Structures are given as C-alpha cells and as structure tokens.
Coordinates of C-alpha atoms in Angstrom, one line a residue:
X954 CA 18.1 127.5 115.3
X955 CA 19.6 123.3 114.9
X956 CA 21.8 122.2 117.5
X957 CA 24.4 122.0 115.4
X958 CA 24.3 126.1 114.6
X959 CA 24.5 126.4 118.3
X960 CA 27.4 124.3 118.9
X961 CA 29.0 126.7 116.0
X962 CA 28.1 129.4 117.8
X963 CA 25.2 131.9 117.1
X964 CA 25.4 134.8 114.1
X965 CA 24.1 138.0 114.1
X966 CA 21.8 139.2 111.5
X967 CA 24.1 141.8 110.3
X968 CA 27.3 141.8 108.9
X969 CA 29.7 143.6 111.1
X970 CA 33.4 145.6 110.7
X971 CA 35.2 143.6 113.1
X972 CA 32.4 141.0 114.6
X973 CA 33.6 138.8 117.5
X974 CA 32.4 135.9 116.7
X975 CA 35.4 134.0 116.2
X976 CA 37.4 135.0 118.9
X977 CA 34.8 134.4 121.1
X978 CA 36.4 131.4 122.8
X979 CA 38.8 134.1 124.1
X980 CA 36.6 136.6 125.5
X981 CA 35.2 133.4 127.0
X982 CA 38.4 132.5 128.5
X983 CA 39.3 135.7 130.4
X984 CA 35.3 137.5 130.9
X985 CA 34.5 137.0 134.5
X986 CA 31.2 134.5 134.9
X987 CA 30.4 133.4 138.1
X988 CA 28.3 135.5 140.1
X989 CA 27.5 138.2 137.7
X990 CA 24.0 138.2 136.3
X991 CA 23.9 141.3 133.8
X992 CA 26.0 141.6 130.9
X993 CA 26.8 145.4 129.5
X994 CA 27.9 146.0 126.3
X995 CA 28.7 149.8 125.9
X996 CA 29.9 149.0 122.2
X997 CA 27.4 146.5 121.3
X998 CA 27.6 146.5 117.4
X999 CA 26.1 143.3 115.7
X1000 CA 25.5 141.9 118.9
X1001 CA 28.4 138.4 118.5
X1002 CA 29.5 138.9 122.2
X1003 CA 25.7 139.1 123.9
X1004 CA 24.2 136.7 121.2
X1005 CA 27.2 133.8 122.3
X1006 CA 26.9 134.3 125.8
X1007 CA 24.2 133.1 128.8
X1008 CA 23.3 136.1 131.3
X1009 CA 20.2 137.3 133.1
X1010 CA 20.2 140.5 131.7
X1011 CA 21.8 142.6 128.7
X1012 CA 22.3 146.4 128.7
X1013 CA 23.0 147.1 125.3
X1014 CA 24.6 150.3 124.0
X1015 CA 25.9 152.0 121.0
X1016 CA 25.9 155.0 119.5
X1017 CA 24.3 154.1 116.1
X1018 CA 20.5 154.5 116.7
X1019 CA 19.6 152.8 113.4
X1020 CA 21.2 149.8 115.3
X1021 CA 19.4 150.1 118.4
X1022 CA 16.3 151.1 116.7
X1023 CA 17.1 147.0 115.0
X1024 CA 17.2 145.5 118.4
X1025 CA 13.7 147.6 119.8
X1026 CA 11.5 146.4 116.2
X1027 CA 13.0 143.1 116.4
X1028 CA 12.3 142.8 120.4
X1029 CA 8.9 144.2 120.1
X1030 CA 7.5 142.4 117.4
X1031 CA 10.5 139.7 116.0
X1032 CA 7.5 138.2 113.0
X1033 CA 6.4 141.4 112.2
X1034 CA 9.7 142.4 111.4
X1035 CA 10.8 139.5 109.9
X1036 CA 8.0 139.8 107.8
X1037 CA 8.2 143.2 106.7
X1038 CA 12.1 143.0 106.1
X1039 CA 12.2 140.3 103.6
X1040 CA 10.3 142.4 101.1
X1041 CA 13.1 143.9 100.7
X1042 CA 15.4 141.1 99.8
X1043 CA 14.4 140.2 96.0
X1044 CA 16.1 140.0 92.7
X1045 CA 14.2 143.7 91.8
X1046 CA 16.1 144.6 94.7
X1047 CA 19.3 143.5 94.3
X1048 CA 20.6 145.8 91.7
X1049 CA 22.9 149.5 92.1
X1050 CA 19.5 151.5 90.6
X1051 CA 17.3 149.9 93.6
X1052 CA 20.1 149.8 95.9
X1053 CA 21.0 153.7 96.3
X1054 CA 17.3 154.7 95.3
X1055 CA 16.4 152.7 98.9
X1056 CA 19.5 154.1 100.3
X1057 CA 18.4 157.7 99.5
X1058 CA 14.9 156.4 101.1
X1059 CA 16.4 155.7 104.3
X1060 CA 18.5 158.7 104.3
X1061 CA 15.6 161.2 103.7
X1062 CA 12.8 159.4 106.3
X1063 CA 13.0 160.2 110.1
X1064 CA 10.8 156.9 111.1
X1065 CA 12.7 154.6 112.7
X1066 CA 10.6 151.4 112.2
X1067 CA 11.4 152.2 108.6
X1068 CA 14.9 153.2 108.8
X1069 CA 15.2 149.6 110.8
X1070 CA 14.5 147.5 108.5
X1071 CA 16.1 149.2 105.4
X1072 CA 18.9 149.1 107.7
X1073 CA 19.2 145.4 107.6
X1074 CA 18.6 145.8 103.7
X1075 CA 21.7 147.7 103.6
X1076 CA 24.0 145.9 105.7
X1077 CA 22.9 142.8 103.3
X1078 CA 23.0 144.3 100.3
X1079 CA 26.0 147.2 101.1
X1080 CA 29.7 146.8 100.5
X1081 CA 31.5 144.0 102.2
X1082 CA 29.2 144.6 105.6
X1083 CA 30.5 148.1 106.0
X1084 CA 28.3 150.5 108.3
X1085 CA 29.2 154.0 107.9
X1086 CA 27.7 157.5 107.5
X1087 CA 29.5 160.9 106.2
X1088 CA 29.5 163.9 107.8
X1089 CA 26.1 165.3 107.6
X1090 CA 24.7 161.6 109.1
X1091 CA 24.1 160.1 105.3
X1092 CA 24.5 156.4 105.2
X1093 CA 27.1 156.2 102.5
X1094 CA 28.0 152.3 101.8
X1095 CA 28.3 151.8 97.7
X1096 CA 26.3 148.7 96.6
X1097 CA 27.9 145.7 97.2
X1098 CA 26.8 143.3 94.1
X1099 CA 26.3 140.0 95.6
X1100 CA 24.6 137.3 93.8
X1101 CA 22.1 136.4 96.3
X1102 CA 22.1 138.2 99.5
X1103 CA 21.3 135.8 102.4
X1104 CA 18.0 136.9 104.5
X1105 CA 18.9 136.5 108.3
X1106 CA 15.5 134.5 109.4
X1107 CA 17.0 132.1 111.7
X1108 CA 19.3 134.6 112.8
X1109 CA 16.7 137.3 113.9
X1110 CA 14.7 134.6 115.8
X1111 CA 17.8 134.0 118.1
X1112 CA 18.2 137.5 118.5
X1113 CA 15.0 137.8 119.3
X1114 CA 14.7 135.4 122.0
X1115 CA 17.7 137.1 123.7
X1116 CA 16.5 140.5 123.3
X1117 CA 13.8 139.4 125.8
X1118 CA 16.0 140.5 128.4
X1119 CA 17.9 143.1 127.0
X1120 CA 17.3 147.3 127.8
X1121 CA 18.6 149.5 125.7
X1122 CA 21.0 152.9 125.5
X1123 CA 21.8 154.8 122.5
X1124 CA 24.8 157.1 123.3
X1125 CA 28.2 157.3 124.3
X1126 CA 29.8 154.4 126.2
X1127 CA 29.9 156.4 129.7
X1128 CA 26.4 156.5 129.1
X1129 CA 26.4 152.7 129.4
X1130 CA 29.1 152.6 132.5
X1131 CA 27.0 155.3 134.4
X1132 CA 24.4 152.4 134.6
X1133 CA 26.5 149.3 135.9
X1134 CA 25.9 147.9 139.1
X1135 CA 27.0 144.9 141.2
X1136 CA 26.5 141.3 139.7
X1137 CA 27.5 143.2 136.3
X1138 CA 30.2 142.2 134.1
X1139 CA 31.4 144.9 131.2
X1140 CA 32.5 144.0 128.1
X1141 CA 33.7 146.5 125.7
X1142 CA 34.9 146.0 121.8
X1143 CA 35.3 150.0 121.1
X1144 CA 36.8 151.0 117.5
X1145 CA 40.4 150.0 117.7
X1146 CA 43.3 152.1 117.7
X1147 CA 44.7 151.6 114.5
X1148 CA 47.8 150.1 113.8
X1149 CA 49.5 152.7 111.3
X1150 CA 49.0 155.5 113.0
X1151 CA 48.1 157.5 110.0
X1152 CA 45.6 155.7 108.3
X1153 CA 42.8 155.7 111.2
X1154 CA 39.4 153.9 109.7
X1155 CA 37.2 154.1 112.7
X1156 CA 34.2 156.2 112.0
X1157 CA 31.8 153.8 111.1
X1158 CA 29.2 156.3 112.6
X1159 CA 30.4 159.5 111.7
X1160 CA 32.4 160.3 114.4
X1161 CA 36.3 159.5 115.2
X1162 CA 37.2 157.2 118.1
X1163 CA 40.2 159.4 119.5
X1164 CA 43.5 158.6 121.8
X1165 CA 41.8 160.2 124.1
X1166 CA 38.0 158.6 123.9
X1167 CA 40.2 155.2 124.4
X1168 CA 41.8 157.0 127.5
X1169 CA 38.4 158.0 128.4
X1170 CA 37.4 154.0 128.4
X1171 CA 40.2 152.7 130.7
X1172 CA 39.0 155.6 132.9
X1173 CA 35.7 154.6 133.4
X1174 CA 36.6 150.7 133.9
X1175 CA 38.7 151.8 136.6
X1176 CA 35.8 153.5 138.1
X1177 CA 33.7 150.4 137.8
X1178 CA 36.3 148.7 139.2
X1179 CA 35.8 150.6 141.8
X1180 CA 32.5 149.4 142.3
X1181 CA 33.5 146.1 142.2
X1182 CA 32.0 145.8 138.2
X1183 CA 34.8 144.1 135.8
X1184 CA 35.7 145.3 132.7
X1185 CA 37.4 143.8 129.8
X1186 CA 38.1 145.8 126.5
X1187 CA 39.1 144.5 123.3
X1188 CA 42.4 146.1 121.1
X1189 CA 44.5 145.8 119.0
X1190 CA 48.3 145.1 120.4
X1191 CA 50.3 148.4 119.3
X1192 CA 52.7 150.4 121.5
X1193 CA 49.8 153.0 122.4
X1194 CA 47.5 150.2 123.9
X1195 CA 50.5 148.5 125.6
X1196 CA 50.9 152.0 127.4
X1197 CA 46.8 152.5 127.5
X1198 CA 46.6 149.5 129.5
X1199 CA 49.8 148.9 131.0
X1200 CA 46.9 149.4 134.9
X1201 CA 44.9 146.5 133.8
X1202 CA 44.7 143.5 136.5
X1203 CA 45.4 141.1 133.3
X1204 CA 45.8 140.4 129.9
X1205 CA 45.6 138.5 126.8
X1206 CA 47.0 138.3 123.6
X1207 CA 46.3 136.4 120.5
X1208 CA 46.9 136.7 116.7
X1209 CA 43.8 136.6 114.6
X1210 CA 43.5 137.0 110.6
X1211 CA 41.6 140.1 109.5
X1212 CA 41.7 142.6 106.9
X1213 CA 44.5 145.4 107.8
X1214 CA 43.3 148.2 104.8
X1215 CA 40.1 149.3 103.5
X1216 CA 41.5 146.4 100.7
X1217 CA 39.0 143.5 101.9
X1218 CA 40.9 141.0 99.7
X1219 CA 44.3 142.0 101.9
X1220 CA 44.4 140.0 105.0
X1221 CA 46.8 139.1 107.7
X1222 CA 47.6 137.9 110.9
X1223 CA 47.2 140.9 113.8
X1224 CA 47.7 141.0 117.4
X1225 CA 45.2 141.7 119.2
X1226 CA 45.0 141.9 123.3
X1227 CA 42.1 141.6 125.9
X1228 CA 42.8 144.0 129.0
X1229 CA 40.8 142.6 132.1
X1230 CA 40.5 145.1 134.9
X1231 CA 38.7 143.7 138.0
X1232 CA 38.7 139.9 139.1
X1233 CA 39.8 137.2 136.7
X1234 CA 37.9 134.7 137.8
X1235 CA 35.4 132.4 135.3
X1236 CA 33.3 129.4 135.0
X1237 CA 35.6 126.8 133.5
X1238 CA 32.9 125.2 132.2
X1239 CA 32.0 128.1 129.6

C-alpha cells in the first residue's frame, strides 16, 4: 500500500451497502481513543471503521459467515488467498452465463474456504456492491455488468496485516458486547432505521433489523457503559432514533450524500447522527 493511499485512507476489498469510509473523519472525531486498546465491532461489514483505525486488538463480528469466513482465509493464509481468488477475476468470467453459474456454485457448496473466495467474486462482479441472500440463505445479487472488475490485491494485503490481531465472532451483536471488557471501545454501524418508514431495505443477510433489535443495541451499550466500555452507534437522523437515543452521553450529526432508494443513480443529502454513550474523550491528534 503507497503513502499516498494511506493518507486517503485505506479500502476494503469489498464493496459495501453503506461503507464508512468517508465519514470516517467523524467517527474519528467523537470515538473515544486514549486509553483503550481493543476495538469491537459488533457490525463489522467491509471492515472501513477497523481497517482506518490504529488499536491493539480487533474483535470482529457480524452475522454474515461468508464475511467472516473472508477475514479467517485471508488472516490465515493472505497469498494463498490472493492467489486463489484472482482466478476468478477474467474476461471468461465476467459475463451473466459465468456469473450466476458461479453464483449457483457457491450457493450449493458448504466449504467455506470456497464460498470465501467466490464471495469476493461476487461482491466484485454482483450489482452495485449489494450483499444479500433470500429467504432460504441463497445469495441472490443479479450480475452487475461491469467492464473490468477491479481485483482488490493491495487491498487484501492491508487487511491482512490488520487481521493479525483481529478474533473473530459470527452472530448476533450481543454476542459481540457479551465479550467487551475494560480498555475496549465499541463501535457499532447496525442496519439503519430507514427513513420512510415503509420501504425498510435492511436485510442484506436474510434477516430484518427491527425497532426493537435497534432498541435491543442501545440496551446493551448502556450495559457496557456500565462497565465503563464506550459505545458509539451509527444512524440515520429520523424521529425514531432522535427518541432511540434521546439517553446517549453525546451526539453528532452530519449530512452525507448517499443513495435513498434501491435506485443507485438517485442520490441525496441525508442526516445522519453518531450517538456516543460513555466518555467523550479522544486523541486530538487522530
């Protein structure tokens, strides 16, 4: 990785729904530094946050295993993978017959060294970076017909340097806040509540991200609070999550330009909050 991708800040080697990576000078601004040592991330998706920011230690959790089962082949043996993945990134390959034929090849297989990297294959190749599965668990993203999709080599060689000192958890996020401890810092970027309240396009796994799962969340940063473990959870700004986090110790809010519809050409600027609970203080020099 140059100097000058660092200084832009790192990428993840998959496209992600919703990726952090350029608000990150926010998080920065309000996620609690000094003296904390692990960084837990109960919603760790492409991995922006953990990838941008200098800890200790990672716990990394999420409920897709396909993701997590990334992270272990890339930790374990990053050339290896490397290697193996970009066999799948060819011109043969880059076509809708090849694309759902591989698609169908990592629905029907089990092993997860295999369903790793034809998961990265997908992300590349899918639909506008879109992870999501239907009902019965099938990965479900049409092709996306890109020209040339880019292989992630430099990417997946950062990641693989900070997965040195990452552990791993593949379930629900109370999974993750069961583990914290002191000189931990929590960061959480859950599905957000939507902002029409009838078009909800959060189950990127399968499973809907309910009122109550986000009640659920500020529950169990309150509990870590407890422990003296901070917690700062990303939103969107809507009158639910003004409500939902009405206890939190402080807050942020900034507009950022996304995509509001499942229409990825449609974009425009949303309000989004950060809801801090537990101290509030940082390195300034972050």
């Amino acid at each position: 990785m140059t100097n000058e991708s660092l200084s832009q800040g790192v990428r993840s080697p998959l496209k992600w729904p919703g990726g952090k990576k350029r608000v990150l000078h926010h998080i920065k601004a309000v996620l609690p530094r000094v003296g904390k040592t692990r960084l837990v991330e109960p919603f760790v998706g492409g991995g922006s946050v953990f990838l941008n920011l200098d800890f200790d230690e990672y716990l990394l959790c999420d409920t897709n295993s396909d993701l997590i089962s990334l992270f272990k082949a890339v930790k374990k043996a990053p050339l290896k993978f490397e290697r193996d993945a970009r066999q799948y990134f060819t011109e043969q390959n880059n076509t809708p017959e090849q694309y759902y034929l591989l698609r169908q090849k990592f629905n029907d297989t089990d092993d997860s060294y295999h369903r790793a990297l034809l998961f990265l294959y997908l992300n590349r190749h899918g639909y506008n970076g879109l992870c999501r599965y239907n009902q019965s668990g099938g990965y479900n993203v049409p092709f996306g017909r890109y020209k040339k999709p880019y292989f992630p080599e430099l990417e997946i060689e950062h990641l693989s340097h900070k997965l040195k000192k990452a552990e791993f958890i593949v379930g629900d996020f109370e999974q993750a806040f069961e583990c914290v401890k002191s000189g931990d810092v929590v960061y959480c970027d859950p599905p957000y509540s939507p902002i029409n309240r009838t078009s909800n396009f959060t189950a990127y796994t399968g499973a809907e991200f309910s009122d109550e799962d986000q009640r659920r969340l500020v529950q169990c940063a309150l509990k870590a609070k407890g422990k003296g473990v901070s917690t700062l959870i990303s939103n969107h700004v809507t009158e639910f999550t003004d409500d939902l986090y009405s206890s939190a110790d402080a807050h942020k809010l900034f507009s950022v330009q996304r995509s509001i519809s499942q229409n990825g050409k449609k974009r425009d600027k949303v309000e989004e909050v950060l809801a801090l609970y537990g101290d509030s203080y940082h390195s300034e020099n972050d």
